[in-house]
PDB file of C-alpha atoms in Angstrom:
ATOM      1  CA  UNK A   1      17.737  -1.472 -20.373  1.00 44.00           C
ATOM      2  CA  UNK A   2      21.121  -0.648 -18.913  1.00 49.00           C
ATOM      3  CA  UNK A   3      22.588  -3.462 -16.865  1.00 58.00           C
ATOM      4  CA  UNK A   4      21.823  -3.458 -13.155  1.00 69.00           C
ATOM      5  CA  UNK A   5      22.857  -5.826 -10.419  1.00 86.00           C
ATOM      6  CA  UNK A   6      19.337  -6.709  -9.259  1.00 95.00           C
ATOM      7  CA  UNK A   7      19.204  -8.486  -5.907  1.00 96.00           C
ATOM      8  CA  UNK A   8      15.652  -7.775  -4.683  1.00 98.00           C
ATOM      9  CA  UNK A   9      12.205  -7.395  -6.272  1.00 98.00           C
ATOM     10  CA  UNK A  10       9.613  -4.986  -4.859  1.00 98.00           C
ATOM     11  CA  UNK A  11       6.107  -4.568  -6.251  1.00 98.00           C
ATOM     12  CA  UNK A  12       2.991  -2.551  -5.622  1.00 98.00           C
ATOM     13  CA  UNK A  13      -0.278  -4.503  -5.818  1.00 97.00           C
ATOM     14  CA  UNK A  14      -3.408  -2.764  -7.097  1.00 95.00           C
ATOM     15  CA  UNK A  15      -3.064  -1.477 -10.637  1.00 95.00           C
ATOM     16  CA  UNK A  16       0.398  -3.013 -10.866  1.00 98.00           C
ATOM     17  CA  UNK A  17       0.667  -6.705  -9.996  1.00 98.00           C
ATOM     18  CA  UNK A  18      -2.986  -7.760 -10.167  1.00 97.00           C
ATOM     19  CA  UNK A  19      -4.982  -8.298 -13.365  1.00 94.00           C
ATOM     20  CA  UNK A  20      -8.334  -6.760 -14.366  1.00 91.00           C
ATOM     21  CA  UNK A  21     -10.131  -9.076 -11.924  1.00 91.00           C
ATOM     22  CA  UNK A  22      -7.794  -8.024  -9.075  1.00 92.00           C
ATOM     23  CA  UNK A  23      -6.279 -11.493  -9.158  1.00 95.00           C
ATOM     24  CA  UNK A  24      -2.784 -12.866  -9.648  1.00 97.00           C
ATOM     25  CA  UNK A  25      -2.620 -14.284 -13.156  1.00 97.00           C
ATOM     26  CA  UNK A  26      -1.214 -17.744 -13.853  1.00 97.00           C
ATOM     27  CA  UNK A  27       1.648 -16.032 -15.713  1.00 97.00           C
ATOM     28  CA  UNK A  28       2.537 -13.916 -12.673  1.00 97.00           C
ATOM     29  CA  UNK A  29       2.458 -16.925 -10.353  1.00 97.00           C
ATOM     30  CA  UNK A  30       4.655 -18.918 -12.712  1.00 97.00           C
ATOM     31  CA  UNK A  31       7.302 -16.200 -13.012  1.00 97.00           C
ATOM     32  CA  UNK A  32       7.458 -15.563  -9.268  1.00 96.00           C
ATOM     33  CA  UNK A  33       7.660 -19.316  -8.731  1.00 95.00           C
ATOM     34  CA  UNK A  34      10.645 -19.509 -11.049  1.00 95.00           C
ATOM     35  CA  UNK A  35      12.365 -16.625  -9.242  1.00 94.00           C
ATOM     36  CA  UNK A  36      11.671 -17.930  -5.725  1.00 87.00           C
ATOM     37  CA  UNK A  37      14.821 -18.544  -3.729  1.00 87.00           C
ATOM     38  CA  UNK A  38      16.968 -16.440  -6.042  1.00 93.00           C
ATOM     39  CA  UNK A  39      15.557 -13.019  -5.160  1.00 96.00           C
ATOM     40  CA  UNK A  40      13.689 -11.754  -2.094  1.00 97.00           C
ATOM     41  CA  UNK A  41      10.276 -10.523  -3.265  1.00 97.00           C
ATOM     42  CA  UNK A  42       8.712  -7.762  -1.173  1.00 98.00           C
ATOM     43  CA  UNK A  43       5.072  -6.796  -1.643  1.00 98.00           C
ATOM     44  CA  UNK A  44       4.615  -3.097  -0.862  1.00 98.00           C
ATOM     45  CA  UNK A  45       1.147  -1.628  -0.750  1.00 96.00           C
ATOM     46  CA  UNK A  46      -1.441   0.528   0.971  1.00 93.00           C
ATOM     47  CA  UNK A  47      -3.258  -2.731   1.751  1.00 95.00           C
ATOM     48  CA  UNK A  48      -3.456  -4.342   5.176  1.00 96.00           C
ATOM     49  CA  UNK A  49      -1.165  -7.251   6.158  1.00 97.00           C
ATOM     50  CA  UNK A  50      -3.879  -9.928   5.991  1.00 96.00           C
ATOM     51  CA  UNK A  51      -4.529  -9.138   2.346  1.00 96.00           C
ATOM     52  CA  UNK A  52      -0.821  -9.104   1.489  1.00 97.00           C
ATOM     53  CA  UNK A  53      -0.261 -12.444   3.196  1.00 97.00           C
ATOM     54  CA  UNK A  54      -2.945 -14.018   1.034  1.00 96.00           C
ATOM     55  CA  UNK A  55      -1.104 -12.853  -2.075  1.00 97.00           C
ATOM     56  CA  UNK A  56       2.226 -13.987  -0.633  1.00 97.00           C
ATOM     57  CA  UNK A  57       0.822 -17.475  -0.167  1.00 96.00           C
ATOM     58  CA  UNK A  58      -0.380 -17.599  -3.777  1.00 97.00           C
ATOM     59  CA  UNK A  59       3.041 -16.492  -5.017  1.00 97.00           C
ATOM     60  CA  UNK A  60       4.943 -18.841  -2.702  1.00 95.00           C
ATOM     61  CA  UNK A  61       6.888 -15.984  -1.071  1.00 96.00           C
ATOM     62  CA  UNK A  62       5.395 -16.147   2.433  1.00 93.00           C
ATOM     63  CA  UNK A  63       8.841 -16.163   4.052  1.00 94.00           C
ATOM     64  CA  UNK A  64       9.682 -12.724   2.643  1.00 97.00           C
ATOM     65  CA  UNK A  65       8.821  -9.433   4.410  1.00 98.00           C
ATOM     66  CA  UNK A  66       5.795  -7.303   3.561  1.00 98.00           C
ATOM     67  CA  UNK A  67       5.413  -3.526   3.665  1.00 98.00           C
ATOM     68  CA  UNK A  68       1.821  -2.511   4.406  1.00 97.00           C
ATOM     69  CA  UNK A  69      -0.057   0.785   4.669  1.00 96.00           C
ATOM     70  CA  UNK A  70       2.272   2.638   2.285  1.00 93.00           C
ATOM     71  CA  UNK A  71       5.251   1.987   4.566  1.00 95.00           C
ATOM     72  CA  UNK A  72       3.738   2.504   8.006  1.00 96.00           C
ATOM     73  CA  UNK A  73       3.995  -1.181   8.938  1.00 97.00           C
ATOM     74  CA  UNK A  74       6.757  -3.637   8.051  1.00 98.00           C
ATOM     75  CA  UNK A  75       6.338  -7.293   8.980  1.00 98.00           C
ATOM     76  CA  UNK A  76       8.506 -10.341   8.531  1.00 96.00           C
ATOM     77  CA  UNK A  77       6.675 -13.564   9.340  1.00 90.00           C
ATOM     78  CA  UNK A  78       5.585 -13.043  12.983  1.00 88.00           C
ATOM     79  CA  UNK A  79       7.873 -10.102  13.690  1.00 95.00           C
ATOM     80  CA  UNK A  80       6.974  -6.411  13.538  1.00 97.00           C
ATOM     81  CA  UNK A  81      10.077  -4.732  12.122  1.00 97.00           C
ATOM     82  CA  UNK A  82       8.587  -1.251  12.025  1.00 97.00           C
ATOM     83  CA  UNK A  83       5.335   0.445  13.028  1.00 97.00           C
ATOM     84  CA  UNK A  84       4.340   4.098  12.651  1.00 95.00           C
ATOM     85  CA  UNK A  85       0.820   5.110  13.722  1.00 96.00           C
ATOM     86  CA  UNK A  86      -0.935   8.395  12.995  1.00 94.00           C
ATOM     87  CA  UNK A  87      -1.478  10.933  15.806  1.00 93.00           C
ATOM     88  CA  UNK A  88      -4.651   9.868  17.615  1.00 96.00           C
ATOM     89  CA  UNK A  89      -5.859  13.466  17.868  1.00 95.00           C
ATOM     90  CA  UNK A  90      -6.014  13.586  14.092  1.00 94.00           C
ATOM     91  CA  UNK A  91      -8.461  10.680  14.017  1.00 95.00           C
ATOM     92  CA  UNK A  92     -10.745  12.679  16.286  1.00 95.00           C
ATOM     93  CA  UNK A  93     -10.451  15.717  14.006  1.00 95.00           C
ATOM     94  CA  UNK A  94     -11.231  13.639  10.939  1.00 95.00           C
ATOM     95  CA  UNK A  95     -14.374  12.322  12.601  1.00 94.00           C
ATOM     96  CA  UNK A  96     -15.436  15.939  13.180  1.00 95.00           C
ATOM     97  CA  UNK A  97     -14.640  16.871   9.576  1.00 96.00           C
ATOM     98  CA  UNK A  98     -16.986  14.238   8.148  1.00 96.00           C
ATOM     99  CA  UNK A  99     -19.882  15.037  10.486  1.00 94.00           C
ATOM    100  CA  UNK A 100     -22.937  15.807   8.385  1.00 94.00           C
ATOM    101  CA  UNK A 101     -21.450  14.198   5.246  1.00 96.00           C
ATOM    102  CA  UNK A 102     -21.904  10.760   3.689  1.00 96.00           C
ATOM    103  CA  UNK A 103     -18.162  10.032   3.761  1.00 97.00           C
ATOM    104  CA  UNK A 104     -17.140   6.562   4.918  1.00 97.00           C
ATOM    105  CA  UNK A 105     -14.058   6.284   7.170  1.00 96.00           C
ATOM    106  CA  UNK A 106     -12.263   2.942   7.348  1.00 97.00           C
ATOM    107  CA  UNK A 107      -9.753   2.661  10.199  1.00 97.00           C
ATOM    108  CA  UNK A 108      -6.797   0.273  10.001  1.00 98.00           C
ATOM    109  CA  UNK A 109      -4.417  -0.883  12.732  1.00 98.00           C
ATOM    110  CA  UNK A 110      -2.193  -3.864  11.965  1.00 97.00           C
ATOM    111  CA  UNK A 111      -4.691  -6.563  10.956  1.00 96.00           C
ATOM    112  CA  UNK A 112      -7.701  -4.715  12.330  1.00 97.00           C
ATOM    113  CA  UNK A 113     -10.002  -3.097   9.814  1.00 97.00           C
ATOM    114  CA  UNK A 114     -13.009  -1.358  11.362  1.00 98.00           C
ATOM    115  CA  UNK A 115     -15.832   0.276   9.388  1.00 97.00           C
ATOM    116  CA  UNK A 116     -18.806   2.276  10.696  1.00 95.00           C
ATOM    117  CA  UNK A 117     -21.320   0.277   8.620  1.00 95.00           C
ATOM    118  CA  UNK A 118     -21.455  -2.553   6.122  1.00 95.00           C
ATOM    119  CA  UNK A 119     -22.217  -0.058   3.366  1.00 95.00           C
ATOM    120  CA  UNK A 120     -21.394   0.187  -0.337  1.00 96.00           C
ATOM    121  CA  UNK A 121     -17.807   1.293   0.350  1.00 96.00           C
ATOM    122  CA  UNK A 122     -17.093  -1.449   2.891  1.00 96.00           C
ATOM    123  CA  UNK A 123     -18.498  -4.103   0.559  1.00 96.00           C
ATOM    124  CA  UNK A 124     -16.447  -2.758  -2.329  1.00 93.00           C
ATOM    125  CA  UNK A 125     -13.181  -2.861  -0.373  1.00 93.00           C
ATOM    126  CA  UNK A 126     -13.955  -6.304   1.023  1.00 95.00           C
ATOM    127  CA  UNK A 127     -14.562  -7.567  -2.506  1.00 93.00           C
ATOM    128  CA  UNK A 128     -11.344  -6.012  -3.803  1.00 90.00           C
ATOM    129  CA  UNK A 129      -9.078  -7.119  -0.961  1.00 92.00           C
ATOM    130  CA  UNK A 130     -10.801 -10.393   0.021  1.00 92.00           C
ATOM    131  CA  UNK A 131     -10.758  -9.352   3.685  1.00 95.00           C
ATOM    132  CA  UNK A 132     -13.852  -8.722   5.804  1.00 95.00           C
ATOM    133  CA  UNK A 133     -13.975  -5.777   8.230  1.00 97.00           C
ATOM    134  CA  UNK A 134     -15.290  -5.478  11.761  1.00 97.00           C
ATOM    135  CA  UNK A 135     -18.293  -3.180  12.093  1.00 97.00           C
ATOM    136  CA  UNK A 136     -18.643  -0.606  14.876  1.00 97.00           C
ATOM    137  CA  UNK A 137     -19.618   3.078  15.188  1.00 96.00           C
ATOM    138  CA  UNK A 138     -16.656   5.424  14.734  1.00 95.00           C
ATOM    139  CA  UNK A 139     -16.941   6.939  18.203  1.00 95.00           C
ATOM    140  CA  UNK A 140     -16.992   3.461  19.730  1.00 97.00           C
ATOM    141  CA  UNK A 141     -13.889   2.421  17.797  1.00 97.00           C
ATOM    142  CA  UNK A 142     -12.001   5.547  18.801  1.00 97.00           C
ATOM    143  CA  UNK A 143     -12.953   5.075  22.450  1.00 97.00           C
ATOM    144  CA  UNK A 144     -11.752   1.465  22.290  1.00 97.00           C
ATOM    145  CA  UNK A 145      -8.473   2.400  20.601  1.00 97.00           C
ATOM    146  CA  UNK A 146      -7.851   5.269  23.008  1.00 97.00           C
ATOM    147  CA  UNK A 147      -8.231   2.877  25.928  1.00 97.00           C
ATOM    148  CA  UNK A 148      -5.787   0.473  24.266  1.00 97.00           C
ATOM    149  CA  UNK A 149      -3.416   3.368  23.460  1.00 97.00           C
ATOM    150  CA  UNK A 150      -3.277   2.586  19.763  1.00 97.00           C
ATOM    151  CA  UNK A 151      -3.994   4.621  16.646  1.00 97.00           C
ATOM    152  CA  UNK A 152      -4.399   4.001  12.914  1.00 97.00           C
ATOM    153  CA  UNK A 153      -1.689   2.925  10.522  1.00 97.00           C
ATOM    154  CA  UNK A 154      -4.007   4.089   7.744  1.00 96.00           C
ATOM    155  CA  UNK A 155      -7.355   5.785   7.276  1.00 97.00           C
ATOM    156  CA  UNK A 156      -9.321   5.299   4.087  1.00 96.00           C
ATOM    157  CA  UNK A 157     -11.863   8.015   3.283  1.00 97.00           C
ATOM    158  CA  UNK A 158     -14.412   7.085   0.612  1.00 96.00           C
ATOM    159  CA  UNK A 159     -17.375   8.998  -0.720  1.00 96.00           C
ATOM    160  CA  UNK A 160     -18.840  11.239  -3.366  1.00 96.00           C
ATOM    161  CA  UNK A 161     -16.235  13.229  -5.279  1.00 96.00           C
ATOM    162  CA  UNK A 162     -17.488  16.651  -4.124  1.00 96.00           C
ATOM    163  CA  UNK A 163     -17.409  15.725  -0.433  1.00 97.00           C
ATOM    164  CA  UNK A 164     -14.039  14.017  -0.811  1.00 97.00           C
ATOM    165  CA  UNK A 165     -12.599  17.184  -2.361  1.00 96.00           C
ATOM    166  CA  UNK A 166     -13.761  19.275   0.611  1.00 96.00           C
ATOM    167  CA  UNK A 167     -12.264  16.776   3.057  1.00 97.00           C
ATOM    168  CA  UNK A 168      -9.016  16.693   1.084  1.00 96.00           C
ATOM    169  CA  UNK A 169      -8.684  20.451   1.424  1.00 96.00           C
ATOM    170  CA  UNK A 170      -9.328  20.215   5.171  1.00 96.00           C
ATOM    171  CA  UNK A 171      -6.642  17.563   5.498  1.00 95.00           C
ATOM    172  CA  UNK A 172      -4.126  19.913   3.886  1.00 94.00           C
ATOM    173  CA  UNK A 173      -4.207  21.823   7.175  1.00 93.00           C
ATOM    174  CA  UNK A 174      -2.388  18.822   8.690  1.00 94.00           C
ATOM    175  CA  UNK A 175       0.200  18.205   5.982  1.00 88.00           C
ATOM    176  CA  UNK A 176       2.976  18.431   8.588  1.00 90.00           C
ATOM    177  CA  UNK A 177       1.472  15.328  10.258  1.00 91.00           C
ATOM    178  CA  UNK A 178       0.094  13.156   7.478  1.00 90.00           C
ATOM    179  CA  UNK A 179       0.418  11.973   3.913  1.00 88.00           C
ATOM    180  CA  UNK A 180      -2.989  12.287   2.254  1.00 91.00           C
ATOM    181  CA  UNK A 181      -3.335  11.351  -1.387  1.00 86.00           C
ATOM    182  CA  UNK A 182      -6.279  10.695  -3.660  1.00 88.00           C
ATOM    183  CA  UNK A 183      -5.813   7.224  -5.096  1.00 82.00           C
ATOM    184  CA  UNK A 184      -9.121   7.789  -6.926  1.00 87.00           C
ATOM    185  CA  UNK A 185     -11.439  10.771  -7.245  1.00 92.00           C
ATOM    186  CA  UNK A 186     -13.646   9.183  -4.557  1.00 95.00           C
ATOM    187  CA  UNK A 187     -10.835   7.946  -2.275  1.00 94.00           C
ATOM    188  CA  UNK A 188      -8.341   9.571   0.088  1.00 95.00           C
ATOM    189  CA  UNK A 189      -5.707   7.403   1.762  1.00 93.00           C
ATOM    190  CA  UNK A 190      -4.100   8.867   4.866  1.00 94.00           C
ATOM    191  CA  UNK A 191      -0.984   7.732   6.744  1.00 92.00           C
ATOM    192  CA  UNK A 192       1.811   9.224   8.875  1.00 91.00           C
ATOM    193  CA  UNK A 193       3.846  11.995   7.246  1.00 89.00           C
ATOM    194  CA  UNK A 194       7.208  10.413   8.054  1.00 85.00           C
ATOM    195  CA  UNK A 195       6.558   7.250   6.076  1.00 83.00           C
ATOM    196  CA  UNK A 196       6.353   6.424   2.413  1.00 91.00           C
ATOM    197  CA  UNK A 197       7.222   3.364   0.376  1.00 96.00           C
ATOM    198  CA  UNK A 198      10.781   4.464  -0.380  1.00 96.00           C
ATOM    199  CA  UNK A 199      11.735   5.210   3.229  1.00 95.00           C
ATOM    200  CA  UNK A 200      10.137   1.955   4.373  1.00 97.00           C
ATOM    201  CA  UNK A 201      12.098  -0.067   1.825  1.00 98.00           C
ATOM    202  CA  UNK A 202      15.338   1.690   2.779  1.00 97.00           C
ATOM    203  CA  UNK A 203      14.684   0.825   6.428  1.00 97.00           C
ATOM    204  CA  UNK A 204      13.938  -2.807   5.558  1.00 98.00           C
ATOM    205  CA  UNK A 205      17.145  -3.146   3.564  1.00 98.00           C
ATOM    206  CA  UNK A 206      19.177  -1.685   6.418  1.00 97.00           C
ATOM    207  CA  UNK A 207      17.925  -4.118   9.059  1.00 96.00           C
ATOM    208  CA  UNK A 208      17.069  -7.233   7.038  1.00 97.00           C
ATOM    209  CA  UNK A 209      19.246  -7.092   3.923  1.00 97.00           C
ATOM    210  CA  UNK A 210      22.301  -4.975   4.846  1.00 97.00           C
ATOM    211  CA  UNK A 211      24.251  -6.209   1.817  1.00 96.00           C
ATOM    212  CA  UNK A 212      21.563  -5.017  -0.603  1.00 97.00           C
ATOM    213  CA  UNK A 213      21.487  -1.325  -1.525  1.00 96.00           C
ATOM    214  CA  UNK A 214      18.563   0.596  -3.016  1.00 97.00           C
ATOM    215  CA  UNK A 215      20.433   0.570  -6.330  1.00 96.00           C
ATOM    216  CA  UNK A 216      20.109  -3.223  -6.328  1.00 96.00           C
ATOM    217  CA  UNK A 217      16.300  -3.143  -6.253  1.00 98.00           C
ATOM    218  CA  UNK A 218      13.816  -3.352  -9.103  1.00 98.00           C
ATOM    219  CA  UNK A 219      10.455  -1.857  -8.092  1.00 98.00           C
ATOM    220  CA  UNK A 220       7.119  -1.699  -9.897  1.00 98.00           C
ATOM    221  CA  UNK A 221       4.295   0.810  -9.449  1.00 97.00           C
ATOM    222  CA  UNK A 222       1.465   2.754 -11.022  1.00 96.00           C
ATOM    223  CA  UNK A 223       0.166   5.477  -8.693  1.00 92.00           C
ATOM    224  CA  UNK A 224       1.240   8.659  -6.919  1.00 90.00           C
ATOM    225  CA  UNK A 225       2.272   6.810  -3.749  1.00 91.00           C
ATOM    226  CA  UNK A 226       4.839   4.893  -5.830  1.00 95.00           C
ATOM    227  CA  UNK A 227       6.631   8.022  -7.077  1.00 94.00           C
ATOM    228  CA  UNK A 228       9.473   8.219  -4.550  1.00 94.00           C
ATOM    229  CA  UNK A 229       9.941   4.446  -4.605  1.00 96.00           C
ATOM    230  CA  UNK A 230      10.451   4.305  -8.366  1.00 97.00           C
ATOM    231  CA  UNK A 231      12.782   7.292  -8.207  1.00 96.00           C
ATOM    232  CA  UNK A 232      15.051   5.969  -5.456  1.00 96.00           C
ATOM    233  CA  UNK A 233      15.592   2.342  -6.474  1.00 97.00           C
ATOM    234  CA  UNK A 234      18.062   1.164  -9.087  1.00 96.00           C
ATOM    235  CA  UNK A 235      15.358   0.202 -11.569  1.00 97.00           C
ATOM    236  CA  UNK A 236      12.002   1.921 -11.187  1.00 97.00           C
ATOM    237  CA  UNK A 237       9.457   0.358 -13.540  1.00 98.00           C
ATOM    238  CA  UNK A 238       6.007   1.790 -14.263  1.00 98.00           C
ATOM    239  CA  UNK A 239       3.264  -0.329 -15.784  1.00 98.00           C
ATOM    240  CA  UNK A 240       1.813   1.196 -18.953  1.00 98.00           C
ATOM    241  CA  UNK A 241      -1.464   2.036 -17.220  1.00 97.00           C
ATOM    242  CA  UNK A 242       0.306   4.162 -14.577  1.00 97.00           C
ATOM    243  CA  UNK A 243      -0.510   7.804 -13.907  1.00 94.00           C
ATOM    244  CA  UNK A 244       1.253  10.143 -16.335  1.00 94.00           C
ATOM    245  CA  UNK A 245       3.423  11.574 -13.551  1.00 91.00           C
ATOM    246  CA  UNK A 246       4.629   8.069 -12.672  1.00 95.00           C
ATOM    247  CA  UNK A 247       5.392   7.219 -16.285  1.00 96.00           C
ATOM    248  CA  UNK A 248       7.688  10.242 -16.466  1.00 91.00           C
ATOM    249  CA  UNK A 249       9.523   9.321 -13.251  1.00 86.00           C
ATOM    250  CA  UNK A 250      10.196   5.665 -14.105  1.00 95.00           C
ATOM    251  CA  UNK A 251      13.445   4.325 -15.561  1.00 93.00           C
ATOM    252  CA  UNK A 252      11.513   1.757 -17.548  1.00 96.00           C
ATOM    253  CA  UNK A 253       7.927   1.177 -18.690  1.00 97.00           C
ATOM    254  CA  UNK A 254       6.501  -2.310 -19.019  1.00 98.00           C
ATOM    255  CA  UNK A 255       3.146  -3.494 -20.311  1.00 98.00           C
ATOM    256  CA  UNK A 256      -0.039  -2.751 -18.388  1.00 98.00           C
ATOM    257  CA  UNK A 257      -1.092  -4.715 -15.330  1.00 97.00           C
ATOM    258  CA  UNK A 258      -3.839  -6.438 -17.338  1.00 97.00           C
ATOM    259  CA  UNK A 259      -1.149  -7.650 -19.752  1.00 97.00           C
ATOM    260  CA  UNK A 260       1.109  -9.170 -17.054  1.00 97.00           C
ATOM    261  CA  UNK A 261       3.550  -6.277 -17.281  1.00 98.00           C
ATOM    262  CA  UNK A 262       5.442  -7.107 -14.068  1.00 98.00           C
ATOM    263  CA  UNK A 263       5.795 -10.792 -14.953  1.00 98.00           C
ATOM    264  CA  UNK A 264       6.925 -10.054 -18.497  1.00 97.00           C
ATOM    265  CA  UNK A 265       9.586  -7.593 -17.316  1.00 97.00           C
ATOM    266  CA  UNK A 266      10.948 -10.009 -14.699  1.00 97.00           C
ATOM    267  CA  UNK A 267      10.913 -12.891 -17.153  1.00 96.00           C
ATOM    268  CA  UNK A 268      12.854 -10.886 -19.720  1.00 95.00           C
ATOM    269  CA  UNK A 269      15.411  -9.400 -17.344  1.00 93.00           C
ATOM    270  CA  UNK A 270      15.920 -12.080 -14.691  1.00 94.00           C
ATOM    271  CA  UNK A 271      14.964 -15.369 -16.365  1.00 91.00           C
ATOM    272  CA  UNK A 272      16.942 -14.985 -19.568  1.00 75.00           C
TER     273      UNK A 272
END
């Protein structure tokens, strides 16, 4: 690898940092422990803050910022550095789109995660993220949020592949308002159009680390929502299990997430 002046580490979570059990391996914890204090370590994910904070605590980096919801929310300890919610009218349209389908809509605002029922999809996400949702009918949640004048930082749409495809095509009508991407064939993740991981990181550097430029960052990812991030940092590293498009965009490729790819790369390059 060509020499870079790395000053900050940034990593995606699912499919990148976590192992096959969606856990932090002992190897990963050890490497981050050895790096602690020498490099800020920013977790950047579509996950909610509560889930990211749990991982921060395990890695011993709880004093570093987190970037949640694909860049729509940036937190540093108890401070909200940035928040970008989706247009509320779009939530109402999405509820109309799924009427008569079996699609599950999860609504996220800061550390609130509200689901319409404790169904298969809610249980699956709770198991994966180790966070439990609140349960309320969608119309009740929207009425409550409208009264509070808040909207969603992220919407997760989960369901059968055929219904998800139809919804995805409907959401393309709003591509000037939202980012909608299929993280799996049965999932669509939706957030505000103006935010992605790269723009969120650039904003964080500007206000929290003004002496660190994007070229001084090493970032790790595996999925479509990591594409711009890996392209715009100094060292964009894809894990071997990444989507083909991400593998072609990365500067470097490390071993797969189930083989501690992030930890091995950091150990080799920063703990020589």
